[in-house]
Short mmCIF file of C-alpha atoms in Angstrom, two decimals:
data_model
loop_
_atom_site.label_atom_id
_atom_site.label_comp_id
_atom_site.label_asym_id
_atom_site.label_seq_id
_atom_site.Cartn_x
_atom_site.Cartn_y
_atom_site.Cartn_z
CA UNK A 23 0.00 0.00 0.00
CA UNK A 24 2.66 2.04 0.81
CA UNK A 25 4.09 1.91 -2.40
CA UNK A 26 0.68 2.76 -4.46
CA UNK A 27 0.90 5.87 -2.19
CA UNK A 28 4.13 6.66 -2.92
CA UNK A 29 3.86 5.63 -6.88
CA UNK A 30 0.58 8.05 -6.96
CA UNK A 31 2.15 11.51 -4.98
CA UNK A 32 4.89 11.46 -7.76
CA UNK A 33 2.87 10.65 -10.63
CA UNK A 34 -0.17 13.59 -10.40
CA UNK A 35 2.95 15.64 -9.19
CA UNK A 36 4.17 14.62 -13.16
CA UNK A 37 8.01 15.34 -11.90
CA UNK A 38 9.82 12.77 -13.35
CA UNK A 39 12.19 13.22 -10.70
CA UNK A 40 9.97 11.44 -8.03
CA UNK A 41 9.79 8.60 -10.01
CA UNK A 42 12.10 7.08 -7.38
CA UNK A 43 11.84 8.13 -3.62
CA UNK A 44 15.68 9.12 -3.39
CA UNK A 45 13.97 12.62 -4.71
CA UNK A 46 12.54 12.97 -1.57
CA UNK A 47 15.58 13.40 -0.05
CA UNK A 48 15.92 17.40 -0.45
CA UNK A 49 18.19 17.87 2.13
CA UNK A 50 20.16 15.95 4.22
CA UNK A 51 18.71 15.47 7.96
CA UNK A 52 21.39 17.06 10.57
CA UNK A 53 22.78 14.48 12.65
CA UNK A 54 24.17 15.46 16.38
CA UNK A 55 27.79 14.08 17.18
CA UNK A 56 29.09 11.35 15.22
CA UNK A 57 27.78 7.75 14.78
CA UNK A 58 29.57 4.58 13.41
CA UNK A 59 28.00 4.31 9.86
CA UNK A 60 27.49 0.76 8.16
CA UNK A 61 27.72 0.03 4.67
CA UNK A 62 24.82 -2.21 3.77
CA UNK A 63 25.20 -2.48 -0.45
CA UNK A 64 27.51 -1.82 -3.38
CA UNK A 65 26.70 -0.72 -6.88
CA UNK A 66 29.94 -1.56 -8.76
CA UNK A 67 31.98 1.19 -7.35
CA UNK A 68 29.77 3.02 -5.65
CA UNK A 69 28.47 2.09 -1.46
CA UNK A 70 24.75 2.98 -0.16
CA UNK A 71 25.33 3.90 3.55
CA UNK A 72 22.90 3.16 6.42
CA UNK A 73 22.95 6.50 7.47
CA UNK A 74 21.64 7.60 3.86
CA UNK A 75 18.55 5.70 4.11
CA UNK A 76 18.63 6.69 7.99
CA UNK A 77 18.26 10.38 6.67
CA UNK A 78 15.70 9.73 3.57
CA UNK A 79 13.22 7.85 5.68
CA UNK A 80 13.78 10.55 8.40
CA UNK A 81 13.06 13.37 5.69
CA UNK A 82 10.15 11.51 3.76
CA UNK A 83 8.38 11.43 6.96
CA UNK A 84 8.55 15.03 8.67
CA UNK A 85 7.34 16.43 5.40
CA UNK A 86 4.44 14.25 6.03
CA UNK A 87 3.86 15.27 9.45
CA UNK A 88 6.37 13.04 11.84
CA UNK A 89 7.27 9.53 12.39
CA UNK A 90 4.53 9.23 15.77
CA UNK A 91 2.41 7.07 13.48
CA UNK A 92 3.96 4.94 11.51
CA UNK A 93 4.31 1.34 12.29
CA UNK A 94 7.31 -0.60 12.76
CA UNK A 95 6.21 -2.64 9.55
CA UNK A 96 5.38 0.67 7.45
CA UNK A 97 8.80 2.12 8.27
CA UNK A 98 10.65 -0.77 8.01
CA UNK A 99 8.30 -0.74 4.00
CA UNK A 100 9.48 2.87 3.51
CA UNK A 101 13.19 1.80 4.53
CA UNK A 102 13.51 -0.57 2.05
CA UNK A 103 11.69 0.98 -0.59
CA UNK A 104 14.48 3.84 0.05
CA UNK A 105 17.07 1.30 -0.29
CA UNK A 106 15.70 -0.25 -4.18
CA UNK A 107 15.75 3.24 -4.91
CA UNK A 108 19.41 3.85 -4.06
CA UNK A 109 20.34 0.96 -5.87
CA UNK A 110 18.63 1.69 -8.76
CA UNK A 111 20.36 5.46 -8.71
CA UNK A 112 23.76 3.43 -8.13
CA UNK A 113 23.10 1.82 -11.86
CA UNK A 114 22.26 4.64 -13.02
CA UNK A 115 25.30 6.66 -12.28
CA UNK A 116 27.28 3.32 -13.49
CA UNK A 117 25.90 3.98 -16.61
CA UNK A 118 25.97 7.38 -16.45
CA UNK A 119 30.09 6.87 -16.18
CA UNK A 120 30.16 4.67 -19.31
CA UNK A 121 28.19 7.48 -21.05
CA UNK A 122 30.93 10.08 -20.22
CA UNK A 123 28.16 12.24 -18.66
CA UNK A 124 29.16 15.47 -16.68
CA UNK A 125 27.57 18.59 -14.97
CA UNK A 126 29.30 21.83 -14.46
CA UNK A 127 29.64 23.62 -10.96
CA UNK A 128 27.31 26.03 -12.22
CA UNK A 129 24.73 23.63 -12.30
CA UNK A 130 25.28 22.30 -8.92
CA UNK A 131 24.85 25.72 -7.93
CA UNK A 132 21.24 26.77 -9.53
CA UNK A 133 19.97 23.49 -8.39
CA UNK A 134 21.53 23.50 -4.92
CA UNK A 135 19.70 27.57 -5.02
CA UNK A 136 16.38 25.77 -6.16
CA UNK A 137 16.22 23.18 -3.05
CA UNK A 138 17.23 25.61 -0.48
CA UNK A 139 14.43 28.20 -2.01
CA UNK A 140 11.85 25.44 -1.61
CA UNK A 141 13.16 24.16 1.85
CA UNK A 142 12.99 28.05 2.87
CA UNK A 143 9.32 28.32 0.88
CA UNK A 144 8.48 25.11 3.73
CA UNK A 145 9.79 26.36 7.16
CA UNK A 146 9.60 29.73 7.00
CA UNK A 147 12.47 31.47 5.28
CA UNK A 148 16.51 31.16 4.67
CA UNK A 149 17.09 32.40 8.63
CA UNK A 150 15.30 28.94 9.61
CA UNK A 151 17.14 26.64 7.40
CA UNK A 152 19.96 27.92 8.71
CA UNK A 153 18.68 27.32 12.16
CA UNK A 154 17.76 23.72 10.97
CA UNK A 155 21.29 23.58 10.18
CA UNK A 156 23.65 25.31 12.13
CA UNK A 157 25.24 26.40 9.34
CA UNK A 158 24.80 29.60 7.01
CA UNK A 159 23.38 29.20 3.43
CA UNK A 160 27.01 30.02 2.08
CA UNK A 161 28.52 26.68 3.97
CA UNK A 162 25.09 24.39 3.25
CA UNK A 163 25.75 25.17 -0.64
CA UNK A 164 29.38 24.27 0.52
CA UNK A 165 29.22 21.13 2.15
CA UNK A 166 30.83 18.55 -0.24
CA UNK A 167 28.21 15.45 0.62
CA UNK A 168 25.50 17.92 -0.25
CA UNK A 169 27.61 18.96 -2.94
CA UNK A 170 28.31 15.39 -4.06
CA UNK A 171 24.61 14.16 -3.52
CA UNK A 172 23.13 17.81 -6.02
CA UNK A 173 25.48 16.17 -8.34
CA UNK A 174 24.95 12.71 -8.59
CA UNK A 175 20.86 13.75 -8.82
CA UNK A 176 21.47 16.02 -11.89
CA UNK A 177 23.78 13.17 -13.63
CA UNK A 178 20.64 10.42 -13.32
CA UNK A 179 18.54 12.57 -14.32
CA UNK A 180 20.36 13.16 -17.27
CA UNK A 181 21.01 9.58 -18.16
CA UNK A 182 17.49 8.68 -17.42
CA UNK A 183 16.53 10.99 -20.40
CA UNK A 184 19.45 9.53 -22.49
CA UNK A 185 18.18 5.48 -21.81
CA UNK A 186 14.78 6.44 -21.90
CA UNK A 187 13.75 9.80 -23.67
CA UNK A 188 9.99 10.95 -22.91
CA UNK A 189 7.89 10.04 -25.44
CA UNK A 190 6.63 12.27 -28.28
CA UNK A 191 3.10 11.27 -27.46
CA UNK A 192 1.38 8.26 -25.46
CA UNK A 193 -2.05 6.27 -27.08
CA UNK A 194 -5.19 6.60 -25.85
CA UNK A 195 -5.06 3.41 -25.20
CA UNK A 196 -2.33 3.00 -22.66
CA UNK A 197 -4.34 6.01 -21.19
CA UNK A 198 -7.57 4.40 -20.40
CA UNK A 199 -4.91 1.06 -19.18
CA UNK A 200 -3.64 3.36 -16.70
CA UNK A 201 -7.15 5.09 -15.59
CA UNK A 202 -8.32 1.16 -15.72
CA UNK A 203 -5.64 0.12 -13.29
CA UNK A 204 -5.26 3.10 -11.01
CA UNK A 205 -8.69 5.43 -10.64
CA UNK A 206 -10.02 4.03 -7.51
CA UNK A 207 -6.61 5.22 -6.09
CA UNK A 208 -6.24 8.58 -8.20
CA UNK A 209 -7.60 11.38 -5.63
CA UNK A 210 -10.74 13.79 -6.85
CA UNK A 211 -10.28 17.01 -9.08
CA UNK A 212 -10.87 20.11 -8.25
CA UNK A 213 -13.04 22.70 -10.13
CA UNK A 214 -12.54 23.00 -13.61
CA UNK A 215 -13.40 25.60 -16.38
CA UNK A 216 -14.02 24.61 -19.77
CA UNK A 217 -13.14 28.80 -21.94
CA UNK A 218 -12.76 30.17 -24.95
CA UNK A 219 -10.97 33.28 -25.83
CA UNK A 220 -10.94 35.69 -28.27
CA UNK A 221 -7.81 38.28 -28.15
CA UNK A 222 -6.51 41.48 -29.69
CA UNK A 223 -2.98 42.55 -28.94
CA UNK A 224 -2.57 46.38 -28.57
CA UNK A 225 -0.30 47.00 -31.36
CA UNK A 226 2.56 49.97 -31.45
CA UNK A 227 1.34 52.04 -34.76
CA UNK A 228 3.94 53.15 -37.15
CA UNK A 229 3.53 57.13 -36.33
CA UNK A 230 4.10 56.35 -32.75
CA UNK A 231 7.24 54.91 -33.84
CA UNK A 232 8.10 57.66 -35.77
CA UNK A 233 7.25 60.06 -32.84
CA UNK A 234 9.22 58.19 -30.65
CA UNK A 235 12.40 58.17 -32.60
CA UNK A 236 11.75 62.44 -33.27
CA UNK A 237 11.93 62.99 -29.38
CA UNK A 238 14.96 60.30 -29.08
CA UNK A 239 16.88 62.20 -31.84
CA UNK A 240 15.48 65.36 -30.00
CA UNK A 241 16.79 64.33 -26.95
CA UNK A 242 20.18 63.32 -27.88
CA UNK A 243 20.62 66.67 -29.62
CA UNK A 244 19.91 68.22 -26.41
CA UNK A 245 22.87 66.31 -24.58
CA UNK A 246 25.05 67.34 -26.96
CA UNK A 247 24.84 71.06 -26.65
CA UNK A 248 25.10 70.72 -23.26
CA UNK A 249 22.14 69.12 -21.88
CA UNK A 250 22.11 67.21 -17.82
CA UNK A 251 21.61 63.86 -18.96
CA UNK A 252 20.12 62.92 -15.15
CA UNK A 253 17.42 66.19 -15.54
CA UNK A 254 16.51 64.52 -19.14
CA UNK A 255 16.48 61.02 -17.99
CA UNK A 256 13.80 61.94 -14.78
CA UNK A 257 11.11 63.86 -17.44
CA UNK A 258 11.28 61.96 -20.52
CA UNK A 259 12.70 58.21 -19.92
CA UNK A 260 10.16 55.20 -19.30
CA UNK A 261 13.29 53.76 -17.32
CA UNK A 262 15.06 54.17 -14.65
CA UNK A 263 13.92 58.09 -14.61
CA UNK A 264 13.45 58.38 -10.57
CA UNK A 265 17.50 57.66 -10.19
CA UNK A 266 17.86 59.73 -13.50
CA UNK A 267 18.33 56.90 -15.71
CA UNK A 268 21.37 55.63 -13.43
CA UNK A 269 21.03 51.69 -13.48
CA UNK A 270 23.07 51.85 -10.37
CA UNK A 271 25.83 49.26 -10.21
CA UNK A 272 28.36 47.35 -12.85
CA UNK A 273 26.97 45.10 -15.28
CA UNK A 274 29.08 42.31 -17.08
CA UNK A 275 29.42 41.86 -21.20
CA UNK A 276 26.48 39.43 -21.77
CA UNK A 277 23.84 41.86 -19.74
CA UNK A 278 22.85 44.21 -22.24
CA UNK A 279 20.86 43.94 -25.54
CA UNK A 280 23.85 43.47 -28.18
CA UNK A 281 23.30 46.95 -29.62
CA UNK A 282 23.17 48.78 -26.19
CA UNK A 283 26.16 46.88 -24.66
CA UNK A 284 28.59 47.41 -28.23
CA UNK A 285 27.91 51.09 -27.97
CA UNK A 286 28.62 51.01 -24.10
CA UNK A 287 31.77 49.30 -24.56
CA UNK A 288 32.64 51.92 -27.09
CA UNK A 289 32.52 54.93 -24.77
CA UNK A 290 34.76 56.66 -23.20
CA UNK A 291 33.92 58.14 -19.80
CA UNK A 292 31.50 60.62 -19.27
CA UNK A 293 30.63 59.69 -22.96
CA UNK A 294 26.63 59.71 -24.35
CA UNK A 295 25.79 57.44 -27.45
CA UNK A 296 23.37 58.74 -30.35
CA UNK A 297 20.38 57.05 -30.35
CA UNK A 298 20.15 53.16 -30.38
CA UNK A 299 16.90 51.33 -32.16
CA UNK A 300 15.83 47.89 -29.92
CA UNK A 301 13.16 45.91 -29.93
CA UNK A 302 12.29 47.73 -26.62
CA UNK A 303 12.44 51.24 -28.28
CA UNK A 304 15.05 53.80 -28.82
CA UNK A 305 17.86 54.24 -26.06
CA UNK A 306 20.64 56.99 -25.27
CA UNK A 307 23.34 55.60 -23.21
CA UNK A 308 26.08 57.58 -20.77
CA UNK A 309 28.80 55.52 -19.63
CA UNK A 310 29.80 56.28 -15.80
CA UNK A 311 32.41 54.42 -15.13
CA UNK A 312 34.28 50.92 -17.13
CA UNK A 313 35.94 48.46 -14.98
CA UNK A 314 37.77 45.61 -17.09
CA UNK A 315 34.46 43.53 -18.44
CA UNK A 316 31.79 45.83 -16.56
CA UNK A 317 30.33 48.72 -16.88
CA UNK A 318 28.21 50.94 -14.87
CA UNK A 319 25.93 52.81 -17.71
CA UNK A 320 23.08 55.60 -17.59
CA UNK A 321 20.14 55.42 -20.11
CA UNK A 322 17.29 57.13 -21.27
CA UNK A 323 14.99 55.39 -22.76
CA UNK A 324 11.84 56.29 -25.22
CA UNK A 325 9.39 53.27 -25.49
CA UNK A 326 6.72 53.35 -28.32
CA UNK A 327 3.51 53.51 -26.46
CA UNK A 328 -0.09 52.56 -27.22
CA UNK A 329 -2.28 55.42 -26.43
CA UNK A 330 -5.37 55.51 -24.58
CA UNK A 331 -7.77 56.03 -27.70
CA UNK A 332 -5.80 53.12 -29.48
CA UNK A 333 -6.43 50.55 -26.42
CA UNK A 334 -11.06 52.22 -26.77
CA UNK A 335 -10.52 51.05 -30.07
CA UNK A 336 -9.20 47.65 -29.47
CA UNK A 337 -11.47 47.28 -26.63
CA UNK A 338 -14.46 48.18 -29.25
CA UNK A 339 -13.73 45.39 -31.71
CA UNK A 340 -13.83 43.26 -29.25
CA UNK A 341 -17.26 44.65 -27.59
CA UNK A 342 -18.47 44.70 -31.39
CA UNK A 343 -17.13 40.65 -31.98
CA UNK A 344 -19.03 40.10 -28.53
CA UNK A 345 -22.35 41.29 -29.84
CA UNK A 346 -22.03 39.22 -33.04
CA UNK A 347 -21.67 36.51 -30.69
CA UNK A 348 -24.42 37.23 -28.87
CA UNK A 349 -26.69 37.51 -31.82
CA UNK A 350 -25.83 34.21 -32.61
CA UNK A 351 -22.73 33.68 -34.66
CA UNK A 352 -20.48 30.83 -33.64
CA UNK A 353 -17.73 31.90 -31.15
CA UNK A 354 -15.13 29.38 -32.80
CA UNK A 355 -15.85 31.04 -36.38
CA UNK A 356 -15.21 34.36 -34.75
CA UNK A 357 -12.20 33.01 -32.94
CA UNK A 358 -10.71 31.90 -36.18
CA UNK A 359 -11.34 35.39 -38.39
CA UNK A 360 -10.37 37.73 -35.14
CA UNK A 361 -8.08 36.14 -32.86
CA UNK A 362 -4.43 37.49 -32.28
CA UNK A 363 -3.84 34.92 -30.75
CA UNK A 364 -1.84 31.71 -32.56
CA UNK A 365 -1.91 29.10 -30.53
CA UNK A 366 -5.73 29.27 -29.95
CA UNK A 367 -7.47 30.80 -33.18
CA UNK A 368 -6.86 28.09 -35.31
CA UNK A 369 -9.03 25.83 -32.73
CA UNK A 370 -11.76 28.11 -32.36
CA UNK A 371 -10.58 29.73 -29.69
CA UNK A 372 -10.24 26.87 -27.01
CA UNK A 373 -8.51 26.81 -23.97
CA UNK A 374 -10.02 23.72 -23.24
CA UNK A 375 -10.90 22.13 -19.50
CA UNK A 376 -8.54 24.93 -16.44
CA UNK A 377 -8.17 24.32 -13.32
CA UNK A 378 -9.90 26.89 -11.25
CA UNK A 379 -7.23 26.66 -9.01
CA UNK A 380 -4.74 28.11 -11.93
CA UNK A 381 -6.83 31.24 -12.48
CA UNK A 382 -5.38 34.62 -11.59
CA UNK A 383 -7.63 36.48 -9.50
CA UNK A 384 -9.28 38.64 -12.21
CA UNK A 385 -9.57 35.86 -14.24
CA UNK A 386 -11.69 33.50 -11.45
CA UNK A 387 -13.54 36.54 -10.76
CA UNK A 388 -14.81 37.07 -13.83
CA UNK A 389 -15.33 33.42 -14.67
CA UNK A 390 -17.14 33.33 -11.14
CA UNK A 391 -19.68 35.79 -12.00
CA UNK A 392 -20.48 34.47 -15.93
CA UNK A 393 -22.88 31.19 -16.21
CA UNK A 394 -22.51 28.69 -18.47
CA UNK A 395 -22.90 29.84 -22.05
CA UNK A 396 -22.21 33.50 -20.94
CA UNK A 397 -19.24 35.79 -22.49
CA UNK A 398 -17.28 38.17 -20.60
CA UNK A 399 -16.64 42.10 -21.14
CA UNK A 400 -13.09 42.86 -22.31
CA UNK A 401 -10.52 42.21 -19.72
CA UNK A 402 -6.84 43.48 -19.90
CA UNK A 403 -4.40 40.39 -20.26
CA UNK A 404 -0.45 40.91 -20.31
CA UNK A 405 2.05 38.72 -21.88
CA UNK A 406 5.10 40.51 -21.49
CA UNK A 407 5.86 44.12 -20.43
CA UNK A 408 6.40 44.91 -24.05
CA UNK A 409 2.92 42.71 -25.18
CA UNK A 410 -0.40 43.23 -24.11
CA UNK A 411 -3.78 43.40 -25.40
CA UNK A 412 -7.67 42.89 -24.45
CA UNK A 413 -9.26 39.51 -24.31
CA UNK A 414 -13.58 38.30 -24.24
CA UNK A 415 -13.86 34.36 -22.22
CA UNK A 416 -16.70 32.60 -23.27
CA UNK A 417 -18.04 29.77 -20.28
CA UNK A 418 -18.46 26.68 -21.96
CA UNK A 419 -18.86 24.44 -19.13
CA UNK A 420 -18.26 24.65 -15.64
CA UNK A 421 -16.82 21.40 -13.48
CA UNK A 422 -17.59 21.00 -9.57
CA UNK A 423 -15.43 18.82 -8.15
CA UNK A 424 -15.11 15.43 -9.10
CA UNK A 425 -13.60 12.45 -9.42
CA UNK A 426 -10.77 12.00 -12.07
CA UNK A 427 -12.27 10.94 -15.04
CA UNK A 428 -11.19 9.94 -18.58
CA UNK A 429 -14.15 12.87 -20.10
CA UNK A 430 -13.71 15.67 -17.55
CA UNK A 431 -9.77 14.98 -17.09
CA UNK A 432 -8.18 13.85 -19.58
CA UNK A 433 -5.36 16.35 -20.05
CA UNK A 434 -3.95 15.45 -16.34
CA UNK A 435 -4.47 11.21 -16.95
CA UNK A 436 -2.33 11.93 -20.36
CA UNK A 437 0.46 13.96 -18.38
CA UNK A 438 0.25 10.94 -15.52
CA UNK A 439 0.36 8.24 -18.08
CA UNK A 440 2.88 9.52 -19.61
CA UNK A 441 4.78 9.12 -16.48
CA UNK A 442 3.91 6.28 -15.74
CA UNK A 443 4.61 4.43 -18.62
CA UNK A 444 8.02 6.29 -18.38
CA UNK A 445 8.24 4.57 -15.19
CA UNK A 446 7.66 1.52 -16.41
CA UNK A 447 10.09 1.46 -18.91
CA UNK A 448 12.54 2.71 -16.51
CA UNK A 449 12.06 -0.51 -14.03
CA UNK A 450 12.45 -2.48 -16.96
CA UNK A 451 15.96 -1.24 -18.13
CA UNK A 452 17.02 -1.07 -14.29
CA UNK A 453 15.53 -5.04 -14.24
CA UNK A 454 17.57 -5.97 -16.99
CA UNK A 455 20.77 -3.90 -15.76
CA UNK A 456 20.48 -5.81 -12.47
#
């Protein structure tokens, strides 16, 4: 049973990771004083310590609440469980040797960052880990075993991918084998929304450009009769203006967009640039200070902008594209002749079945307050900084909670399938290498 439980957690969690409990084992448990450890297998070269399964078990069950009621029999499950699972890591770094496969210090780095972030996200901050501990963040990210152990997780997961890449796609069929074998295990679903969308991006016109690049030129004419770059920088730049475009430290070569960071390389001192063209608009740069690789740069910078009656317009169309809906043309045909949207126009529009739970706020709000069939006013969506644009939701259907089925879930059985079947595969390569 214990097992099933296990198998399930890591499979609707679809990290591939968890296929094998030694992912549970975040961080090492601290130990007091020192204790005579045992060696209790060998993978080829490599040993699987007591106190390594000592510390798993130990973790898997304070995430979980505490040991106080588990049974001797359960433990002693979870235990060895723990121990398969080290063995079948030991192959896989085995193999992993034969293959010639490496990771860099740098990625022992972001990864070690990535647990300690999560550990931090769990008891309360960075100050309490290191309480946990007795050791600062500096000497956990340090500590060679932890070191060691970040490393030898990154290098099976990388050979996992090389003996058994994910698969492209997964059948129906071994879906529905999976749902067959597993759903009166599989926990219940929470609320679901099945949308459709119709969006307009807010698009930069070509005068705007133009007028944009006039006060840029304007600008940099300005500086060079004489002009305080910081007085320019606080009234006209839509960066950085409150510290007068000062970005306030030393930036390295690889920073920068390529045309801003050639011309700030190029400058002397004290020196301003002409005006640079990105894809974020038009830039004027003043270098402060160079040291070796770095430099510590000022900018102004004029961003094309959407104006207020172009964003009424946009927010028409789509008020006018609502109505036709309302007065009965098909959504989906709409979807296909007005969407700005790629990934969704050529399907009508379909965002398919959502979890309610992965709504932003303004988003369950406003699905909250439509019924089914219902379409929403324009709301404001926001891809990037530099994209945004209006968007109408149409209700198709909305999901209580549930249990999982193959109708109202399918999406999430697929993604668990998936894994399992990789998991499959992967017990019978580690059978075979045995």
């Amino acid at each position: 049973m214990l097992k099933r439980l296990l198998l399930f957690g890591c499979i609707l969690s679809a990290a591939l990771s968890c296929a094998l409990p030694s992912a549970f084992a975040q961080l090492p448990v601290p130990k007091e004083g020192s204790t005579l450890d045992a060696v209790i297998a060998v993978v080829g070269k490599y040993p699987i310590f007591k106190s390594s399964i000592d510390a798993q078990a130990e973790l898997f069950l304070l995430q979980r609440g505490g040991p106080a009621n588990v049974s001797a029999d359960t433990l002693m499950a979870l235990r060895k469980q723990i121990l398969e699972s080290e063995i079948d890591q030991k192959l896989l770094l085995a193999q992993a040797d034969l293959d010639s496969i490496t990771v860099s210090e740098t990625e022992v780095d972001n990864e070690l960052d990535q647990k300690i972030k999560g550990m931090a996200a769990r008891v309360g901050g960075e100050s309490e880990v290191e309480k946990i501990y007795g050791k600062t963040i500096l000497e956990l990210k340090a500590s060679p075993d932890l070191r060691q152990q970040t490393r030898d997780n990154l290098i099976v997961q990388q050979e996992r991918f090389k003996v058994l890449p994910p698969p492209a796609s997964i059948s129906r069929q071994d879906v529905e084998t999976f749902y067959k074998l597993y759903k009166d295990s599989l926990p219940p679903m929470g609320a679901k929304v099945d949308l459709s969308t119709i969006i307009k991006i807010l698009k930069t016109l070509p005068d705007q450009k133009d007028r944009s690049r006039k006060l840029a030129e304007t600008l940099a004419d300005s500086l060079k009769h004489g002009a305080d770059f910081a007085t320019l920088a606080k009234r006209y730049s839509d960066a950085n203006a409150e510290s007068g475009g000062d970005l306030g430290t030393f930036y390295p070569r690889g920073t920068f967009l390529p045309a801003v960071e050639e011309e700030a390389f190029k400058l002397a001192p004290g020196g301003v640039s002409g005006v640079i063209e990105t894809e974020q608009g038009f830039h004027i740069i003043k270098l402060i200070e160079r040291r070796g690789e770095e430099v510590h740069i000022a900018q102004i910078l004029i961003k094309p902008t959407v104006n207020a009656a172009d964003q009424a317009a946009v927010r028409d169309t789509l008020m006018a594209i609502r109505d036709s809906a309302l007065h009965g043309v098909d959504f989906s045909l709409l979807a296909q002749r007005n969407s700005d949207d790629p990934e969704t126009r050529p399907f009508g529009g379909e965002l398919g079945k959502i979890s309610v739970d992965n709504l932003d706020a303004e988003q369950k709000s406003v699905v909250d307050s439509l019924n089914e069939g219902e379409i929403s006013m324009p709301i404001r969506i926001a891809f990037s900084a530099e994209r945004t644009g209006y968007q109408i939701v149409k209700v198709n259907k909305k999901i209580p909670p549930h249990p999982i089925s193959l109708e109202d879930d399918y999406r999430e059985l697929e993604a668990a399938a998936t894994q399992w079947k990789q998991t499959q595969d992967l017990q019978t390569w580690l059978a075979r290498e045995r």
